[in-house]
């Protein structure tokens, strides 16, 4: 349910809702043949949300925000995993979303890059609704205000992160947090 609308309903135009959601994928999904700036500006220009000039200016502002303004003319294969992930975040922000969705955003990153991404997610939480899917329970404890614990597709527990990690109501949640799997 997004803003009161069941987006799984076949009568709903899902594309209208997708435009309000920034998605940051585990594997970045950057176009390797396009420059970093072009990766960021492609969707807003193609969808008519911005002119090329507006999109270029916004791309540079976002690249500055994620600390990679000097990479605007580089190509994705020239960047590290952490840099690619920050570019993917900038690309999502260029669409001016209401919600930011992160799918395992740090799973393939080194500790320094992970910290940079987590710091950026903390900053984004001030303006956006941020949803993070992760298997990393320590990361969930660090970056989440609320946690939903799923096991084999079933939501086992939901609540304030501190409460879930200190006083889980379900033994399966406790076992996962402590590393004791049935």
PDB file of C-alpha atoms in Angstrom:
ATOM      1  CA  UNK A   1       0.000   0.000   0.000  1.00  0.00           C
ATOM      2  CA  UNK A   2       1.568   3.302  -1.114  1.00  0.00           C
ATOM      3  CA  UNK A   3      -0.176   6.540  -0.163  1.00  0.00           C
ATOM      4  CA  UNK A   4      -3.395   4.585   0.380  1.00  0.00           C
ATOM      5  CA  UNK A   5      -3.232   2.752  -2.959  1.00  0.00           C
ATOM      6  CA  UNK A   6      -2.744  -0.983  -3.321  1.00  0.00           C
ATOM      7  CA  UNK A   7      -0.093  -0.981  -6.031  1.00  0.00           C
ATOM      8  CA  UNK A   8      -0.573  -4.712  -6.640  1.00  0.00           C
ATOM      9  CA  UNK A   9      -4.093  -3.991  -7.958  1.00  0.00           C
ATOM     10  CA  UNK A  10      -4.111  -4.651 -11.734  1.00  0.00           C
ATOM     11  CA  UNK A  11      -6.232  -1.500 -12.303  1.00  0.00           C
ATOM     12  CA  UNK A  12      -3.521   0.739 -10.818  1.00  0.00           C
ATOM     13  CA  UNK A  13      -0.974   2.357 -13.145  1.00  0.00           C
ATOM     14  CA  UNK A  14       2.162   1.080 -11.397  1.00  0.00           C
ATOM     15  CA  UNK A  15       4.389   3.341 -13.495  1.00  0.00           C
ATOM     16  CA  UNK A  16       2.930   6.446 -11.849  1.00  0.00           C
ATOM     17  CA  UNK A  17       3.935   5.046  -8.454  1.00  0.00           C
ATOM     18  CA  UNK A  18       7.341   3.897  -9.649  1.00  0.00           C
ATOM     19  CA  UNK A  19       8.167   7.484 -10.578  1.00  0.00           C
ATOM     20  CA  UNK A  20       7.822   8.378  -6.893  1.00  0.00           C
ATOM     21  CA  UNK A  21      10.207   5.626  -5.781  1.00  0.00           C
ATOM     22  CA  UNK A  22      13.970   5.698  -6.068  1.00  0.00           C
ATOM     23  CA  UNK A  23      15.385   2.183  -6.333  1.00  0.00           C
ATOM     24  CA  UNK A  24      19.009   1.441  -5.523  1.00  0.00           C
ATOM     25  CA  UNK A  25      19.865  -2.074  -6.642  1.00  0.00           C
ATOM     26  CA  UNK A  26      22.416  -4.445  -5.159  1.00  0.00           C
ATOM     27  CA  UNK A  27      24.297  -4.591  -8.463  1.00  0.00           C
ATOM     28  CA  UNK A  28      23.985  -0.857  -9.345  1.00  0.00           C
ATOM     29  CA  UNK A  29      22.400  -1.372 -12.816  1.00  0.00           C
ATOM     30  CA  UNK A  30      24.378   1.508 -14.321  1.00  0.00           C
ATOM     31  CA  UNK A  31      24.698   1.675 -18.105  1.00  0.00           C
ATOM     32  CA  UNK A  32      28.395   0.903 -18.729  1.00  0.00           C
ATOM     33  CA  UNK A  33      28.491   2.696 -22.103  1.00  0.00           C
ATOM     34  CA  UNK A  34      27.176   6.009 -20.693  1.00  0.00           C
ATOM     35  CA  UNK A  35      29.078   8.555 -18.639  1.00  0.00           C
ATOM     36  CA  UNK A  36      28.192   8.931 -14.993  1.00  0.00           C
ATOM     37  CA  UNK A  37      26.386  12.213 -15.680  1.00  0.00           C
ATOM     38  CA  UNK A  38      24.416  10.637 -18.549  1.00  0.00           C
ATOM     39  CA  UNK A  39      23.430   7.710 -16.273  1.00  0.00           C
ATOM     40  CA  UNK A  40      21.936  10.260 -13.869  1.00  0.00           C
ATOM     41  CA  UNK A  41      20.235  12.506 -16.429  1.00  0.00           C
ATOM     42  CA  UNK A  42      18.803   9.894 -18.781  1.00  0.00           C
ATOM     43  CA  UNK A  43      15.494   9.149 -17.011  1.00  0.00           C
ATOM     44  CA  UNK A  44      14.501  12.693 -15.952  1.00  0.00           C
ATOM     45  CA  UNK A  45      15.121  13.982 -19.495  1.00  0.00           C
ATOM     46  CA  UNK A  46      13.508  11.014 -21.262  1.00  0.00           C
ATOM     47  CA  UNK A  47      10.395  11.273 -19.063  1.00  0.00           C
ATOM     48  CA  UNK A  48      10.184  15.024 -19.629  1.00  0.00           C
ATOM     49  CA  UNK A  49      10.666  15.865 -15.952  1.00  0.00           C
ATOM     50  CA  UNK A  50      13.607  18.168 -16.711  1.00  0.00           C
ATOM     51  CA  UNK A  51      15.309  19.776 -19.655  1.00  0.00           C
ATOM     52  CA  UNK A  52      18.803  18.533 -20.488  1.00  0.00           C
ATOM     53  CA  UNK A  53      20.271  21.682 -18.926  1.00  0.00           C
ATOM     54  CA  UNK A  54      18.227  21.285 -15.729  1.00  0.00           C
ATOM     55  CA  UNK A  55      19.143  17.608 -15.504  1.00  0.00           C
ATOM     56  CA  UNK A  56      22.846  18.350 -16.028  1.00  0.00           C
ATOM     57  CA  UNK A  57      22.780  20.948 -13.239  1.00  0.00           C
ATOM     58  CA  UNK A  58      20.894  18.572 -10.935  1.00  0.00           C
ATOM     59  CA  UNK A  59      23.307  15.731 -11.748  1.00  0.00           C
ATOM     60  CA  UNK A  60      26.262  17.891 -10.775  1.00  0.00           C
ATOM     61  CA  UNK A  61      24.529  18.956  -7.536  1.00  0.00           C
ATOM     62  CA  UNK A  62      23.829  15.300  -6.689  1.00  0.00           C
ATOM     63  CA  UNK A  63      27.344  14.198  -7.620  1.00  0.00           C
ATOM     64  CA  UNK A  64      28.655  16.875  -5.268  1.00  0.00           C
ATOM     65  CA  UNK A  65      26.309  15.584  -2.562  1.00  0.00           C
ATOM     66  CA  UNK A  66      27.628  12.016  -2.879  1.00  0.00           C
ATOM     67  CA  UNK A  67      31.232  13.223  -3.117  1.00  0.00           C
ATOM     68  CA  UNK A  68      31.842  12.260  -6.750  1.00  0.00           C
ATOM     69  CA  UNK A  69      31.551  15.470  -8.784  1.00  0.00           C
ATOM     70  CA  UNK A  70      34.977  14.740 -10.279  1.00  0.00           C
ATOM     71  CA  UNK A  71      33.604  11.508 -11.838  1.00  0.00           C
ATOM     72  CA  UNK A  72      30.881  13.127 -14.008  1.00  0.00           C
ATOM     73  CA  UNK A  73      32.662  12.290 -17.271  1.00  0.00           C
ATOM     74  CA  UNK A  74      33.930   8.867 -16.177  1.00  0.00           C
ATOM     75  CA  UNK A  75      32.271   5.575 -17.112  1.00  0.00           C
ATOM     76  CA  UNK A  76      30.968   2.980 -14.617  1.00  0.00           C
ATOM     77  CA  UNK A  77      33.695   0.377 -15.357  1.00  0.00           C
ATOM     78  CA  UNK A  78      36.264   2.950 -14.204  1.00  0.00           C
ATOM     79  CA  UNK A  79      34.745   3.200 -10.703  1.00  0.00           C
ATOM     80  CA  UNK A  80      34.962   1.137  -7.527  1.00  0.00           C
ATOM     81  CA  UNK A  81      31.926  -0.668  -6.154  1.00  0.00           C
ATOM     82  CA  UNK A  82      31.357   1.978  -3.501  1.00  0.00           C
ATOM     83  CA  UNK A  83      31.554   4.757  -6.073  1.00  0.00           C
ATOM     84  CA  UNK A  84      29.093   2.933  -8.342  1.00  0.00           C
ATOM     85  CA  UNK A  85      26.673   2.558  -5.447  1.00  0.00           C
ATOM     86  CA  UNK A  86      26.859   6.287  -4.649  1.00  0.00           C
ATOM     87  CA  UNK A  87      26.225   7.016  -8.348  1.00  0.00           C
ATOM     88  CA  UNK A  88      23.211   4.684  -8.240  1.00  0.00           C
ATOM     89  CA  UNK A  89      21.912   6.660  -5.256  1.00  0.00           C
ATOM     90  CA  UNK A  90      22.439   9.962  -7.080  1.00  0.00           C
ATOM     91  CA  UNK A  91      20.628   8.543 -10.119  1.00  0.00           C
ATOM     92  CA  UNK A  92      17.639   7.606  -7.946  1.00  0.00           C
ATOM     93  CA  UNK A  93      17.602  11.010  -6.258  1.00  0.00           C
ATOM     94  CA  UNK A  94      17.526  12.725  -9.668  1.00  0.00           C
ATOM     95  CA  UNK A  95      13.956  11.503 -10.071  1.00  0.00           C
ATOM     96  CA  UNK A  96      12.962  13.451  -6.926  1.00  0.00           C
ATOM     97  CA  UNK A  97      11.312  10.437  -5.274  1.00  0.00           C
ATOM     98  CA  UNK A  98       9.170  10.332  -2.149  1.00  0.00           C
ATOM     99  CA  UNK A  99      10.593   6.967  -1.104  1.00  0.00           C
ATOM    100  CA  UNK A 100      14.096   5.499  -1.446  1.00  0.00           C
ATOM    101  CA  UNK A 101      14.308   1.702  -1.711  1.00  0.00           C
ATOM    102  CA  UNK A 102      17.649  -0.037  -1.152  1.00  0.00           C
ATOM    103  CA  UNK A 103      18.197  -3.700  -2.041  1.00  0.00           C
ATOM    104  CA  UNK A 104      21.260  -5.036  -0.196  1.00  0.00           C
ATOM    105  CA  UNK A 105      23.052  -1.725  -0.844  1.00  0.00           C
ATOM    106  CA  UNK A 106      26.365  -2.722   0.751  1.00  0.00           C
ATOM    107  CA  UNK A 107      26.528  -6.481   0.228  1.00  0.00           C
ATOM    108  CA  UNK A 108      29.521  -6.359  -2.144  1.00  0.00           C
ATOM    109  CA  UNK A 109      31.313  -3.387  -0.620  1.00  0.00           C
ATOM    110  CA  UNK A 110      34.397  -3.032   1.548  1.00  0.00           C
ATOM    111  CA  UNK A 111      34.015  -1.627   5.100  1.00  0.00           C
ATOM    112  CA  UNK A 112      34.983   1.943   4.160  1.00  0.00           C
ATOM    113  CA  UNK A 113      32.503   2.062   1.264  1.00  0.00           C
ATOM    114  CA  UNK A 114      29.848   0.475   3.486  1.00  0.00           C
ATOM    115  CA  UNK A 115      30.308   3.236   6.062  1.00  0.00           C
ATOM    116  CA  UNK A 116      29.974   5.917   3.361  1.00  0.00           C
ATOM    117  CA  UNK A 117      26.744   4.375   2.066  1.00  0.00           C
ATOM    118  CA  UNK A 118      25.334   3.993   5.583  1.00  0.00           C
ATOM    119  CA  UNK A 119      26.190   7.640   6.349  1.00  0.00           C
ATOM    120  CA  UNK A 120      24.435   8.686   3.145  1.00  0.00           C
ATOM    121  CA  UNK A 121      21.358   6.604   4.057  1.00  0.00           C
ATOM    122  CA  UNK A 122      21.277   8.316   7.471  1.00  0.00           C
ATOM    123  CA  UNK A 123      21.321  11.710   5.730  1.00  0.00           C
ATOM    124  CA  UNK A 124      18.585  10.635   3.304  1.00  0.00           C
ATOM    125  CA  UNK A 125      16.320   9.544   6.184  1.00  0.00           C
ATOM    126  CA  UNK A 126      15.948  13.221   7.114  1.00  0.00           C
ATOM    127  CA  UNK A 127      14.080  13.957   3.868  1.00  0.00           C
ATOM    128  CA  UNK A 128      12.836  10.631   2.489  1.00  0.00           C
ATOM    129  CA  UNK A 129      11.153   7.482   3.612  1.00  0.00           C
ATOM    130  CA  UNK A 130      13.995   4.968   3.309  1.00  0.00           C
ATOM    131  CA  UNK A 131      13.396   1.222   3.054  1.00  0.00           C
ATOM    132  CA  UNK A 132      16.422  -1.081   3.228  1.00  0.00           C
ATOM    133  CA  UNK A 133      16.400  -4.809   2.523  1.00  0.00           C
ATOM    134  CA  UNK A 134      19.423  -6.485   4.093  1.00  0.00           C
ATOM    135  CA  UNK A 135      20.589  -9.763   5.559  1.00  0.00           C
ATOM    136  CA  UNK A 136      23.123  -7.830   7.627  1.00  0.00           C
ATOM    137  CA  UNK A 137      21.533  -7.566  11.064  1.00  0.00           C
ATOM    138  CA  UNK A 138      24.262  -5.262  12.384  1.00  0.00           C
ATOM    139  CA  UNK A 139      23.563  -2.873   9.524  1.00  0.00           C
ATOM    140  CA  UNK A 140      19.833  -3.021  10.202  1.00  0.00           C
ATOM    141  CA  UNK A 141      20.514  -2.145  13.839  1.00  0.00           C
ATOM    142  CA  UNK A 142      22.720   0.792  12.796  1.00  0.00           C
ATOM    143  CA  UNK A 143      20.560   2.418  10.109  1.00  0.00           C
ATOM    144  CA  UNK A 144      16.935   1.515  10.871  1.00  0.00           C
ATOM    145  CA  UNK A 145      14.357   3.224  13.036  1.00  0.00           C
ATOM    146  CA  UNK A 146      11.911   0.357  12.470  1.00  0.00           C
ATOM    147  CA  UNK A 147      12.644  -3.218  11.472  1.00  0.00           C
ATOM    148  CA  UNK A 148      10.516  -5.874   9.846  1.00  0.00           C
ATOM    149  CA  UNK A 149      12.077  -9.321  10.204  1.00  0.00           C
ATOM    150  CA  UNK A 150      11.105 -11.756   7.451  1.00  0.00           C
ATOM    151  CA  UNK A 151      11.832 -15.466   7.370  1.00  0.00           C
ATOM    152  CA  UNK A 152      11.050 -17.518   4.252  1.00  0.00           C
ATOM    153  CA  UNK A 153       8.741 -14.788   2.946  1.00  0.00           C
ATOM    154  CA  UNK A 154       6.765 -14.438   6.180  1.00  0.00           C
ATOM    155  CA  UNK A 155       6.915 -11.295   8.310  1.00  0.00           C
ATOM    156  CA  UNK A 156       7.794 -12.676  11.719  1.00  0.00           C
ATOM    157  CA  UNK A 157       8.142  -9.440  13.641  1.00  0.00           C
ATOM    158  CA  UNK A 158       7.870  -5.681  13.144  1.00  0.00           C
ATOM    159  CA  UNK A 159       8.598  -2.797  15.464  1.00  0.00           C
ATOM    160  CA  UNK A 160      11.112  -0.245  16.657  1.00  0.00           C
ATOM    161  CA  UNK A 161      14.591  -1.486  15.830  1.00  0.00           C
ATOM    162  CA  UNK A 162      15.989  -1.074  19.346  1.00  0.00           C
ATOM    163  CA  UNK A 163      13.105  -3.067  20.836  1.00  0.00           C
ATOM    164  CA  UNK A 164      13.399  -5.875  18.296  1.00  0.00           C
ATOM    165  CA  UNK A 165      17.139  -6.221  18.806  1.00  0.00           C
ATOM    166  CA  UNK A 166      16.994  -6.020  22.617  1.00  0.00           C
ATOM    167  CA  UNK A 167      13.706  -7.806  23.279  1.00  0.00           C
ATOM    168  CA  UNK A 168      12.550  -9.844  20.272  1.00  0.00           C
ATOM    169  CA  UNK A 169       9.071 -11.332  20.747  1.00  0.00           C
ATOM    170  CA  UNK A 170       9.625 -14.309  18.465  1.00  0.00           C
ATOM    171  CA  UNK A 171      12.263 -16.981  19.070  1.00  0.00           C
ATOM    172  CA  UNK A 172      13.057 -17.108  15.331  1.00  0.00           C
ATOM    173  CA  UNK A 173      13.987 -13.431  15.406  1.00  0.00           C
ATOM    174  CA  UNK A 174      16.150 -13.939  18.482  1.00  0.00           C
ATOM    175  CA  UNK A 175      17.857 -16.948  16.896  1.00  0.00           C
ATOM    176  CA  UNK A 176      18.654 -14.990  13.730  1.00  0.00           C
ATOM    177  CA  UNK A 177      19.958 -11.974  15.626  1.00  0.00           C
ATOM    178  CA  UNK A 178      22.214 -14.123  17.809  1.00  0.00           C
ATOM    179  CA  UNK A 179      23.316 -16.384  14.966  1.00  0.00           C
ATOM    180  CA  UNK A 180      21.611 -19.516  16.328  1.00  0.00           C
ATOM    181  CA  UNK A 181      19.725 -20.968  13.395  1.00  0.00           C
ATOM    182  CA  UNK A 182      17.373 -23.921  13.966  1.00  0.00           C
TER     183      UNK A 182
END
